[in-house]
Amino acid sequence: LTAKYGPQRARLFGGQWDTTIFPNCSFVMGGVNAFKQWIPRGPDSIEVLTWAFAEKSLPDDLKQRIATVSHRMFGTAGLFESDDGDAMEYCAQQNRGSATRETRVDSSMGRGTEREDPIFPGIVGDYMNELAQRGFYRYYAECMSSSDWETMRGNDGSWKNALLGR
């Protein structure tokens, strides 16, 4: 990998990945590998489907162990997502109030640290930031306000400037 793609990209191969594919798919790689689909079921409900995945050539008993670990990590009572679910449910309940509808959500953590990555395509920020949330909702608003695909394609050149605050 280093010889073919360089040391920066080779370093990513063994790293932890936690990535979202707009609008409702995500995957976690490194340690426990999982693919997730987030399906809205109404204003107060979401269904999350999780699949563990592994190398096809692994023995069946090891594949089963990987599935078990994935359920313990990402299941309903899992180590990683049960607390997130509680927090999101509480946020949704509070957002029903009139005060919430009259104000704006503040997702400015890390704003001003965004920059174009010198090696990889895309915009990055400091370690703790809400850049992904700002990008997600900026694009969601663009999708919802565009009348057709051509209108959306016409905005393709402006997304970097929007995230960089230009």
Short mmCIF file of C-alpha atoms in Angstrom, two decimals, residues 20-26 36-40 46 136-137 139-140 143:
data_model
loop_
_atom_site.label_atom_id
_atom_site.label_comp_id
_atom_site.label_asym_id
_atom_site.label_seq_id
_atom_site.Cartn_x
_atom_site.Cartn_y
_atom_site.Cartn_z
CA THR A 20 -21.88 8.04 7.07
CA ILE A 21 -23.08 7.73 3.50
CA PHE A 22 -25.76 10.37 2.92
CA PRO A 23 -28.53 10.21 3.90
CA ASN A 24 -29.01 7.13 6.06
CA CYS A 25 -26.25 4.51 5.83
CA SER A 26 -23.15 4.24 7.96
CA LYS A 36 -25.98 0.24 9.42
CA GLN A 37 -29.11 1.58 7.80
CA TRP A 38 -31.13 4.26 9.64
CA ILE A 39 -34.80 4.22 8.58
CA PRO A 40 -37.10 7.02 9.78
CA ILE A 46 -36.38 5.35 13.78
CA PHE A 136 -25.16 16.86 6.47
CA TYR A 137 -27.86 19.45 7.17
CA TYR A 139 -26.91 19.13 1.92
CA TYR A 140 -30.24 17.94 3.34
CA CYS A 143 -32.01 18.35 -1.41
#
